[in-house]
PDB file of C-alpha atoms in Angstrom:
ATOM      1  CA  MET K   1     136.451 134.473  95.518  1.00  0.00           C
ATOM      2  CA  THR K   2     136.363 135.489  99.192  1.00  0.00           C
ATOM      3  CA  GLN K   3     134.769 133.258 101.803  1.00  0.00           C
ATOM      4  CA  LEU K   4     132.078 135.879 102.285  1.00  0.00           C
ATOM      5  CA  GLY K   5     131.320 135.967  98.558  1.00  0.00           C
ATOM      6  CA  ARG K   6     131.226 132.217  98.387  1.00  0.00           C
ATOM      7  CA  ALA K   7     128.916 131.982 101.415  1.00  0.00           C
ATOM      8  CA  LEU K   8     126.595 134.561  99.865  1.00  0.00           C
ATOM      9  CA  LEU K   9     126.422 132.682  96.576  1.00  0.00           C
ATOM     10  CA  ASP K  10     125.724 129.425  98.412  1.00  0.00           C
ATOM     11  CA  ARG K  11     122.840 131.050 100.258  1.00  0.00           C
ATOM     12  CA  LEU K  12     121.429 132.513  97.076  1.00  0.00           C
ATOM     13  CA  THR K  13     121.505 129.296  95.090  1.00  0.00           C
ATOM     14  CA  GLY K  14     122.484 126.320  97.222  1.00  0.00           C
ATOM     15  CA  SER K  15     123.550 124.433  94.133  1.00  0.00           C
ATOM     16  CA  ILE K  16     126.615 126.061  92.611  1.00  0.00           C
ATOM     17  CA  TYR K  17     129.865 124.345  93.556  1.00  0.00           C
ATOM     18  CA  TRP K  18     133.572 125.035  93.193  1.00  0.00           C
ATOM     19  CA  THR K  19     136.654 122.945  92.690  1.00  0.00           C
ATOM     20  CA  PRO K  20     139.223 121.728  93.470  1.00  0.00           C
ATOM     21  CA  PHE K  21     137.378 120.272  96.447  1.00  0.00           C
ATOM     22  CA  ASP K  22     133.690 120.579  95.700  1.00  0.00           C
ATOM     23  CA  HIS K  23     133.767 118.532  92.481  1.00  0.00           C
ATOM     24  CA  ASN K  24     135.185 115.538  94.344  1.00  0.00           C
ATOM     25  CA  SER K  25     132.723 116.028  97.202  1.00  0.00           C
ATOM     26  CA  TYR K  26     129.845 116.295  94.764  1.00  0.00           C
ATOM     27  CA  GLU K  27     130.863 113.111  92.918  1.00  0.00           C
ATOM     28  CA  LEU K  28     131.325 111.235  96.204  1.00  0.00           C
ATOM     29  CA  ALA K  29     127.840 112.229  97.323  1.00  0.00           C
ATOM     30  CA  ARG K  30     126.369 111.006  94.024  1.00  0.00           C
ATOM     31  CA  TYR K  31     128.357 107.769  94.271  1.00  0.00           C
ATOM     32  CA  ARG K  32     126.986 107.015  97.739  1.00  0.00           C
ATOM     33  CA  GLU K  33     123.459 107.837  96.615  1.00  0.00           C
ATOM     34  CA  PHE K  34     123.534 105.537  93.601  1.00  0.00           C
ATOM     35  CA  LEU K  35     125.363 102.793  95.492  1.00  0.00           C
ATOM     36  CA  ALA K  36     122.447 102.730  97.900  1.00  0.00           C
ATOM     37  CA  LYS K  37     120.008 102.631  94.980  1.00  0.00           C
ATOM     38  CA  ASN K  38     121.871  99.698  93.444  1.00  0.00           C
ATOM     39  CA  LEU K  39     121.731  97.742  96.674  1.00  0.00           C
ATOM     40  CA  VAL K  40     117.987  98.325  96.990  1.00  0.00           C
ATOM     41  CA  SER K  41     117.103  97.814  93.335  1.00  0.00           C
ATOM     42  CA  TYR K  42     119.587  95.164  92.201  1.00  0.00           C
ATOM     43  CA  HIS K  43     120.887  93.685  95.478  1.00  0.00           C
ATOM     44  CA  THR K  44     124.488  94.179  94.389  1.00  0.00           C
ATOM     45  CA  ARG K  45     127.212  96.792  94.462  1.00  0.00           C
ATOM     46  CA  ASP K  46     128.597  95.518  91.168  1.00  0.00           C
ATOM     47  CA  ARG K  47     126.419  97.672  88.940  1.00  0.00           C
ATOM     48  CA  PHE K  48     127.385 100.764  86.975  1.00  0.00           C
ATOM     49  CA  TYR K  49     125.813 104.000  88.153  1.00  0.00           C
ATOM     50  CA  LYS K  50     127.319 106.262  85.483  1.00  0.00           C
ATOM     51  CA  PHE K  51     126.766 105.679  81.768  1.00  0.00           C
ATOM     52  CA  GLU K  52     128.886 107.713  79.374  1.00  0.00           C
ATOM     53  CA  PHE K  53     128.631 107.550  75.596  1.00  0.00           C
ATOM     54  CA  GLU K  54     130.731 109.228  72.911  1.00  0.00           C
ATOM     55  CA  MET K  55     128.021 111.170  71.097  1.00  0.00           C
ATOM     56  CA  ASN K  56     130.700 113.088  69.192  1.00  0.00           C
ATOM     57  CA  SER K  57     134.469 112.701  69.173  1.00  0.00           C
ATOM     58  CA  ASN K  58     135.709 116.204  68.346  1.00  0.00           C
ATOM     59  CA  CYS K  59     136.692 119.008  70.693  1.00  0.00           C
ATOM     60  CA  ASN K  60     137.397 122.688  70.051  1.00  0.00           C
ATOM     61  CA  ARG K  61     140.235 122.838  72.590  1.00  0.00           C
ATOM     62  CA  ARG K  62     143.647 121.250  73.054  1.00  0.00           C
ATOM     63  CA  CYS K  63     144.027 121.481  76.815  1.00  0.00           C
ATOM     64  CA  SER K  64     147.371 120.473  78.299  1.00  0.00           C
ATOM     65  CA  TYR K  65     145.734 118.122  80.822  1.00  0.00           C
ATOM     66  CA  CYS K  66     143.826 116.179  78.144  1.00  0.00           C
ATOM     67  CA  PRO K  67     145.108 113.649  75.565  1.00  0.00           C
ATOM     68  CA  ASN K  68     143.522 115.849  72.882  1.00  0.00           C
ATOM     69  CA  HIS K  69     146.517 118.122  73.427  1.00  0.00           C
ATOM     70  CA  GLU K  70     148.715 115.617  71.569  1.00  0.00           C
ATOM     71  CA  TYR K  71     146.315 113.170  69.933  1.00  0.00           C
ATOM     72  CA  SER K  72     142.961 113.139  68.193  1.00  0.00           C
ATOM     73  CA  ARG K  73     139.904 110.918  68.064  1.00  0.00           C
ATOM     74  CA  GLY K  74     138.844 112.533  64.804  1.00  0.00           C
ATOM     75  CA  THR K  75     135.573 114.250  63.981  1.00  0.00           C
ATOM     76  CA  ARG K  76     132.865 111.652  64.180  1.00  0.00           C
ATOM     77  CA  LYS K  77     129.324 111.304  65.481  1.00  0.00           C
ATOM     78  CA  MET K  78     127.561 108.300  66.934  1.00  0.00           C
ATOM     79  CA  SER K  79     124.973 106.974  64.508  1.00  0.00           C
ATOM     80  CA  PRO K  80     121.253 107.457  65.230  1.00  0.00           C
ATOM     81  CA  GLU K  81     120.810 103.682  65.090  1.00  0.00           C
ATOM     82  CA  LEU K  82     123.406 103.128  67.787  1.00  0.00           C
ATOM     83  CA  ILE K  83     121.940 105.865  69.972  1.00  0.00           C
ATOM     84  CA  GLU K  84     118.506 104.261  69.653  1.00  0.00           C
ATOM     85  CA  ARG K  85     120.012 100.928  70.691  1.00  0.00           C
ATOM     86  CA  LEU K  86     121.596 102.471  73.783  1.00  0.00           C
ATOM     87  CA  VAL K  87     118.302 104.097  74.753  1.00  0.00           C
ATOM     88  CA  SER K  88     116.484 100.776  74.357  1.00  0.00           C
ATOM     89  CA  GLU K  89     119.110  98.922  76.389  1.00  0.00           C
ATOM     90  CA  LEU K  90     118.931 101.350  79.310  1.00  0.00           C
ATOM     91  CA  ALA K  91     115.140 101.471  79.202  1.00  0.00           C
ATOM     92  CA  ALA K  92     114.984  97.674  79.323  1.00  0.00           C
ATOM     93  CA  ILE K  93     116.861  97.585  82.637  1.00  0.00           C
ATOM     94  CA  ASN K  94     114.999 100.604  84.078  1.00  0.00           C
ATOM     95  CA  TYR K  95     118.318 102.412  84.472  1.00  0.00           C
ATOM     96  CA  ARG K  96     118.339 104.929  87.348  1.00  0.00           C
ATOM     97  CA  GLY K  97     121.879 106.246  87.319  1.00  0.00           C
ATOM     98  CA  ILE K  98     123.686 109.082  85.558  1.00  0.00           C
ATOM     99  CA  ILE K  99     123.780 109.478  81.773  1.00  0.00           C
ATOM    100  CA  SER K 100     126.410 111.714  80.182  1.00  0.00           C
ATOM    101  CA  PRO K 101     126.993 112.299  76.432  1.00  0.00           C
ATOM    102  CA  HIS K 102     130.718 112.626  76.873  1.00  0.00           C
ATOM    103  CA  PHE K 103     134.069 110.935  76.315  1.00  0.00           C
ATOM    104  CA  TYR K 104     136.824 113.263  75.070  1.00  0.00           C
ATOM    105  CA  GLY K 105     134.713 115.426  72.758  1.00  0.00           C
ATOM    106  CA  GLU K 106     132.899 118.685  73.490  1.00  0.00           C
ATOM    107  CA  PRO K 107     129.159 117.873  73.540  1.00  0.00           C
ATOM    108  CA  LEU K 108     128.074 121.416  72.662  1.00  0.00           C
ATOM    109  CA  LEU K 109     129.634 120.970  69.203  1.00  0.00           C
ATOM    110  CA  ASP K 110     126.889 118.481  68.355  1.00  0.00           C
ATOM    111  CA  ALA K 111     123.680 120.213  67.278  1.00  0.00           C
ATOM    112  CA  ARG K 112     121.746 117.007  68.044  1.00  0.00           C
ATOM    113  CA  LEU K 113     122.453 117.246  71.781  1.00  0.00           C
ATOM    114  CA  GLU K 114     119.045 118.439  72.986  1.00  0.00           C
ATOM    115  CA  GLU K 115     117.209 116.037  70.681  1.00  0.00           C
ATOM    116  CA  ILE K 116     119.255 113.107  71.972  1.00  0.00           C
ATOM    117  CA  LEU K 117     118.733 114.149  75.581  1.00  0.00           C
ATOM    118  CA  ARG K 118     114.980 114.331  75.097  1.00  0.00           C
ATOM    119  CA  LEU K 119     115.019 110.848  73.562  1.00  0.00           C
ATOM    120  CA  PHE K 120     116.839 109.380  76.563  1.00  0.00           C
ATOM    121  CA  ARG K 121     114.710 111.328  79.003  1.00  0.00           C
ATOM    122  CA  SER K 122     111.447 110.082  77.477  1.00  0.00           C
ATOM    123  CA  ARG K 123     112.496 106.426  77.607  1.00  0.00           C
ATOM    124  CA  VAL K 124     114.760 106.366  80.673  1.00  0.00           C
ATOM    125  CA  PRO K 125     112.848 108.764  82.940  1.00  0.00           C
ATOM    126  CA  GLU K 126     114.482 107.813  86.248  1.00  0.00           C
ATOM    127  CA  ALA K 127     118.011 108.598  85.064  1.00  0.00           C
ATOM    128  CA  ARG K 128     119.848 111.827  85.764  1.00  0.00           C
ATOM    129  CA  PHE K 129     121.583 113.696  82.986  1.00  0.00           C
ATOM    130  CA  THR K 130     124.983 115.331  83.398  1.00  0.00           C
ATOM    131  CA  LEU K 131     126.864 117.551  80.964  1.00  0.00           C
ATOM    132  CA  TYR K 132     130.643 118.054  80.955  1.00  0.00           C
ATOM    133  CA  THR K 133     131.631 121.094  78.902  1.00  0.00           C
ATOM    134  CA  ASN K 134     134.518 123.518  78.546  1.00  0.00           C
ATOM    135  CA  GLY K 135     131.926 126.291  78.539  1.00  0.00           C
ATOM    136  CA  ASP K 136     133.146 128.048  75.402  1.00  0.00           C
ATOM    137  CA  LEU K 137     129.822 127.566  73.600  1.00  0.00           C
ATOM    138  CA  LEU K 138     127.576 127.724  76.649  1.00  0.00           C
ATOM    139  CA  THR K 139     125.323 130.740  76.186  1.00  0.00           C
ATOM    140  CA  GLU K 140     122.324 131.548  78.325  1.00  0.00           C
ATOM    141  CA  ASP K 141     119.940 130.332  75.615  1.00  0.00           C
ATOM    142  CA  ARG K 142     121.824 127.037  75.240  1.00  0.00           C
ATOM    143  CA  TYR K 143     121.999 126.644  78.996  1.00  0.00           C
ATOM    144  CA  ARG K 144     118.228 126.965  79.304  1.00  0.00           C
ATOM    145  CA  SER K 145     117.507 124.665  76.367  1.00  0.00           C
ATOM    146  CA  LEU K 146     119.800 122.001  77.822  1.00  0.00           C
ATOM    147  CA  SER K 147     118.201 122.336  81.237  1.00  0.00           C
ATOM    148  CA  ASP K 148     114.755 122.002  79.656  1.00  0.00           C
ATOM    149  CA  ALA K 149     115.980 118.945  77.704  1.00  0.00           C
ATOM    150  CA  GLY K 150     116.921 117.189  80.927  1.00  0.00           C
ATOM    151  CA  ILE K 151     120.397 118.215  82.103  1.00  0.00           C
ATOM    152  CA  SER K 152     120.330 118.298  85.903  1.00  0.00           C
ATOM    153  CA  THR K 153     124.049 118.909  86.494  1.00  0.00           C
ATOM    154  CA  PHE K 154     126.438 121.086  84.485  1.00  0.00           C
ATOM    155  CA  PHE K 155     130.177 120.523  84.987  1.00  0.00           C
ATOM    156  CA  VAL K 156     131.705 123.663  83.491  1.00  0.00           C
ATOM    157  CA  THR K 157     135.468 123.940  83.125  1.00  0.00           C
ATOM    158  CA  SER K 158     136.541 127.574  83.127  1.00  0.00           C
ATOM    159  CA  HIS K 159     139.070 128.587  80.477  1.00  0.00           C
ATOM    160  CA  ILE K 160     137.799 131.998  79.470  1.00  0.00           C
ATOM    161  CA  GLY K 161     137.714 133.984  82.686  1.00  0.00           C
ATOM    162  CA  ARG K 162     134.163 133.268  83.731  1.00  0.00           C
ATOM    163  CA  GLU K 163     133.436 133.257  87.436  1.00  0.00           C
ATOM    164  CA  PRO K 164     130.600 131.464  89.261  1.00  0.00           C
ATOM    165  CA  GLU K 165     128.799 134.781  89.679  1.00  0.00           C
ATOM    166  CA  ASP K 166     128.299 134.870  85.899  1.00  0.00           C
ATOM    167  CA  PHE K 167     125.828 132.007  86.189  1.00  0.00           C
ATOM    168  CA  LEU K 168     123.647 133.680  88.806  1.00  0.00           C
ATOM    169  CA  THR K 169     121.542 135.419  86.184  1.00  0.00           C
ATOM    170  CA  TRP K 170     120.978 132.077  84.410  1.00  0.00           C
ATOM    171  CA  TYR K 171     120.470 129.805  87.356  1.00  0.00           C
ATOM    172  CA  ARG K 172     116.951 128.679  88.340  1.00  0.00           C
ATOM    173  CA  PRO K 173     116.876 127.277  91.893  1.00  0.00           C
ATOM    174  CA  GLY K 174     115.529 123.771  92.027  1.00  0.00           C
ATOM    175  CA  HIS K 175     116.123 123.044  88.348  1.00  0.00           C
ATOM    176  CA  GLU K 176     119.782 122.101  88.021  1.00  0.00           C
ATOM    177  CA  ASP K 177     123.182 122.067  89.723  1.00  0.00           C
ATOM    178  CA  ILE K 178     126.283 123.770  88.400  1.00  0.00           C
ATOM    179  CA  VAL K 179     129.725 122.445  89.279  1.00  0.00           C
ATOM    180  CA  PHE K 180     132.109 125.177  88.215  1.00  0.00           C
ATOM    181  CA  GLU K 181     135.568 123.702  87.665  1.00  0.00           C
ATOM    182  CA  LYS K 182     138.198 126.404  87.543  1.00  0.00           C
ATOM    183  CA  MET K 183     141.556 124.973  86.481  1.00  0.00           C
ATOM    184  CA  SER K 184     144.435 125.801  88.804  1.00  0.00           C
ATOM    185  CA  SER K 185     147.762 124.426  89.974  1.00  0.00           C
ATOM    186  CA  SER K 186     146.067 123.123  93.132  1.00  0.00           C
ATOM    187  CA  LEU K 187     143.684 120.889  91.231  1.00  0.00           C
ATOM    188  CA  ARG K 188     144.479 117.182  91.309  1.00  0.00           C
ATOM    189  CA  LEU K 189     144.310 115.733  87.824  1.00  0.00           C
ATOM    190  CA  ALA K 190     144.543 112.290  86.266  1.00  0.00           C
ATOM    191  CA  ASN K 191     147.382 111.566  83.866  1.00  0.00           C
ATOM    192  CA  ARG K 192     144.924 109.752  81.571  1.00  0.00           C
ATOM    193  CA  SER K 193     146.833 106.497  81.618  1.00  0.00           C
ATOM    194  CA  GLY K 194     150.154 108.240  81.118  1.00  0.00           C
ATOM    195  CA  LEU K 195     149.128 110.281  78.074  1.00  0.00           C
ATOM    196  CA  VAL K 196     149.448 113.664  79.772  1.00  0.00           C
ATOM    197  CA  HIS K 197     151.804 115.162  82.318  1.00  0.00           C
ATOM    198  CA  VAL K 198     150.314 116.463  85.540  1.00  0.00           C
ATOM    199  CA  ASP K 199     152.183 118.191  88.348  1.00  0.00           C
ATOM    200  CA  ARG K 200     149.823 117.375  91.173  1.00  0.00           C
ATOM    201  CA  TYR K 201     148.277 113.981  91.675  1.00  0.00           C
ATOM    202  CA  LYS K 202     147.654 111.296  94.228  1.00  0.00           C
ATOM    203  CA  VAL K 203     148.325 107.692  93.359  1.00  0.00           C
ATOM    204  CA  SER K 204     145.547 105.452  94.600  1.00  0.00           C
ATOM    205  CA  ALA K 205     146.038 101.751  95.222  1.00  0.00           C
ATOM    206  CA  LYS K 206     142.395 101.028  94.438  1.00  0.00           C
ATOM    207  CA  CYS K 207     140.456 102.496  91.543  1.00  0.00           C
ATOM    208  CA  LEU K 208     136.694 102.794  91.186  1.00  0.00           C
ATOM    209  CA  MET K 209     136.652 104.557  87.815  1.00  0.00           C
ATOM    210  CA  SER K 210     136.286 101.310  85.908  1.00  0.00           C
ATOM    211  CA  THR K 211     134.054  99.592  88.456  1.00  0.00           C
ATOM    212  CA  ASN K 212     131.219 102.131  88.523  1.00  0.00           C
ATOM    213  CA  ASN K 213     131.269 103.610  85.003  1.00  0.00           C
ATOM    214  CA  LEU K 214     130.178 102.056  81.746  1.00  0.00           C
ATOM    215  CA  VAL K 215     131.691 103.817  78.734  1.00  0.00           C
ATOM    216  CA  VAL K 216     130.605 103.340  75.118  1.00  0.00           C
ATOM    217  CA  ASP K 217     132.689 104.881  72.335  1.00  0.00           C
ATOM    218  CA  VAL K 218     131.432 106.242  69.021  1.00  0.00           C
ATOM    219  CA  ASP K 219     131.573 102.790  67.414  1.00  0.00           C
ATOM    220  CA  GLY K 220     129.640 101.045  70.171  1.00  0.00           C
ATOM    221  CA  ASN K 221     132.633  99.528  71.934  1.00  0.00           C
ATOM    222  CA  VAL K 222     132.247  99.177  75.687  1.00  0.00           C
ATOM    223  CA  LEU K 223     135.580 100.288  77.111  1.00  0.00           C
ATOM    224  CA  TYR K 224     137.103  99.094  80.345  1.00  0.00           C
ATOM    225  CA  CYS K 225     137.814 102.636  81.523  1.00  0.00           C
ATOM    226  CA  VAL K 226     137.104 106.253  80.635  1.00  0.00           C
ATOM    227  CA  ASN K 227     140.885 106.791  80.604  1.00  0.00           C
ATOM    228  CA  ASP K 228     141.250 104.407  77.661  1.00  0.00           C
ATOM    229  CA  TYR K 229     141.622 107.212  75.105  1.00  0.00           C
ATOM    230  CA  PHE K 230     142.553 104.926  72.217  1.00  0.00           C
ATOM    231  CA  SER K 231     139.805 102.336  72.867  1.00  0.00           C
ATOM    232  CA  SER K 232     142.467  99.698  73.344  1.00  0.00           C
ATOM    233  CA  HIS K 233     140.642  97.498  75.873  1.00  0.00           C
ATOM    234  CA  MET K 234     137.155  96.669  74.617  1.00  0.00           C
ATOM    235  CA  MET K 235     134.893  94.486  76.719  1.00  0.00           C
ATOM    236  CA  GLY K 236     132.340  94.016  73.933  1.00  0.00           C
ATOM    237  CA  ASN K 237     130.289  95.938  71.391  1.00  0.00           C
ATOM    238  CA  VAL K 238     126.644  96.914  71.811  1.00  0.00           C
ATOM    239  CA  ASN K 239     125.977  96.430  68.108  1.00  0.00           C
ATOM    240  CA  ASN K 240     126.026  92.684  68.673  1.00  0.00           C
ATOM    241  CA  GLN K 241     125.684  92.267  72.466  1.00  0.00           C
ATOM    242  CA  SER K 242     123.444  93.705  75.134  1.00  0.00           C
ATOM    243  CA  LEU K 243     124.899  96.104  77.682  1.00  0.00           C
ATOM    244  CA  MET K 244     124.204  93.755  80.572  1.00  0.00           C
ATOM    245  CA  SER K 245     125.697  90.717  78.843  1.00  0.00           C
ATOM    246  CA  ILE K 246     128.861  92.742  78.317  1.00  0.00           C
ATOM    247  CA  TRP K 247     128.851  94.099  81.877  1.00  0.00           C
ATOM    248  CA  ASN K 248     128.379  90.596  83.282  1.00  0.00           C
ATOM    249  CA  GLY K 249     130.983  89.018  81.021  1.00  0.00           C
ATOM    250  CA  SER K 250     133.550  86.958  82.924  1.00  0.00           C
ATOM    251  CA  ARG K 251     136.567  88.948  81.750  1.00  0.00           C
ATOM    252  CA  TYR K 252     134.968  92.294  82.577  1.00  0.00           C
ATOM    253  CA  LYS K 253     133.822  91.107  86.011  1.00  0.00           C
ATOM    254  CA  ASP K 254     137.252  89.696  86.799  1.00  0.00           C
ATOM    255  CA  LEU K 255     138.977  92.972  85.909  1.00  0.00           C
ATOM    256  CA  ARG K 256     136.560  94.976  88.070  1.00  0.00           C
ATOM    257  CA  LYS K 257     137.148  92.646  91.000  1.00  0.00           C
ATOM    258  CA  LYS K 258     140.904  93.030  90.646  1.00  0.00           C
ATOM    259  CA  SER K 259     140.606  96.808  90.349  1.00  0.00           C
ATOM    260  CA  ARG K 260     138.663  96.989  93.617  1.00  0.00           C
ATOM    261  CA  ALA K 261     141.414  94.940  95.245  1.00  0.00           C
ATOM    262  CA  GLY K 262     144.129  97.228  93.913  1.00  0.00           C
ATOM    263  CA  VAL K 263     145.417  94.818  91.270  1.00  0.00           C
ATOM    264  CA  LYS K 264     146.371  96.698  88.095  1.00  0.00           C
ATOM    265  CA  GLU K 265     146.444  94.059  85.395  1.00  0.00           C
ATOM    266  CA  LEU K 266     145.990  96.148  82.253  1.00  0.00           C
ATOM    267  CA  ASP K 267     148.723  98.358  80.838  1.00  0.00           C
ATOM    268  CA  ILE K 268     146.475 101.428  80.917  1.00  0.00           C
ATOM    269  CA  CYS K 269     145.965 100.867  84.648  1.00  0.00           C
ATOM    270  CA  GLN K 270     149.658 100.391  85.353  1.00  0.00           C
ATOM    271  CA  ARG K 271     150.443 103.748  83.735  1.00  0.00           C
ATOM    272  CA  CYS K 272     147.548 105.614  85.325  1.00  0.00           C
ATOM    273  CA  ASN K 273     147.097 107.778  88.364  1.00  0.00           C
ATOM    274  CA  PRO K 274     143.381 108.398  88.899  1.00  0.00           C
ATOM    275  CA  ALA K 275     142.579 111.856  90.225  1.00  0.00           C
TER     276      ALA K 275
END
């Protein structure tokens, strides 16, 4: 897209973003916002501001930059009982961060998505809801139903030739943001703890992916990092522990402290280059 076209689209909507640079800028802005909220609300920086749960494990694509290209997490869905427990846990702490029904699956494959979003939204009203999707199944009707169910930010990865202009007819100013992620050779990608090959990356001494995110897999395991594809480093399980007791566990806290200091103790960290 030309600079003129991009400037025009920005003026028309104000809330459609591009990558490779805008995704990182958008995430950084959200990080700073929720860091400030944590300091005011909880008087600490050591609090997760993004909560991701594996609602479903299957994906319809085998992208080269994702471990699903070579491996599989099967075709499973998180149980209603476990979802209810997660909702109750977040409601109990008046959670105000981001909630995303995503790990390595494609959320739009799960017909329960809107129902689950409405459940979280009704009980955790101060949270924001983010959807990561490859866009294959994102129709205008589904887009509107997801927005009405609570999604405030859509991260859409383009694989099928869609351009940001395609969303102009769907977009409702003031309702939601769209971060349109068009894959290209200039995009910096993570190697997902060494499970995929990427040509362009930047090795970072310090990593915040594990210090700000809390990830729950389909079985209720709280994982140390979103890049732990095989659920190999579990900090606890919400079926028998509360989220906060897991988050405040000594081992988990120690690993987060080391990660902030640039110490990569776990094997998944030693093999990883965060994007």
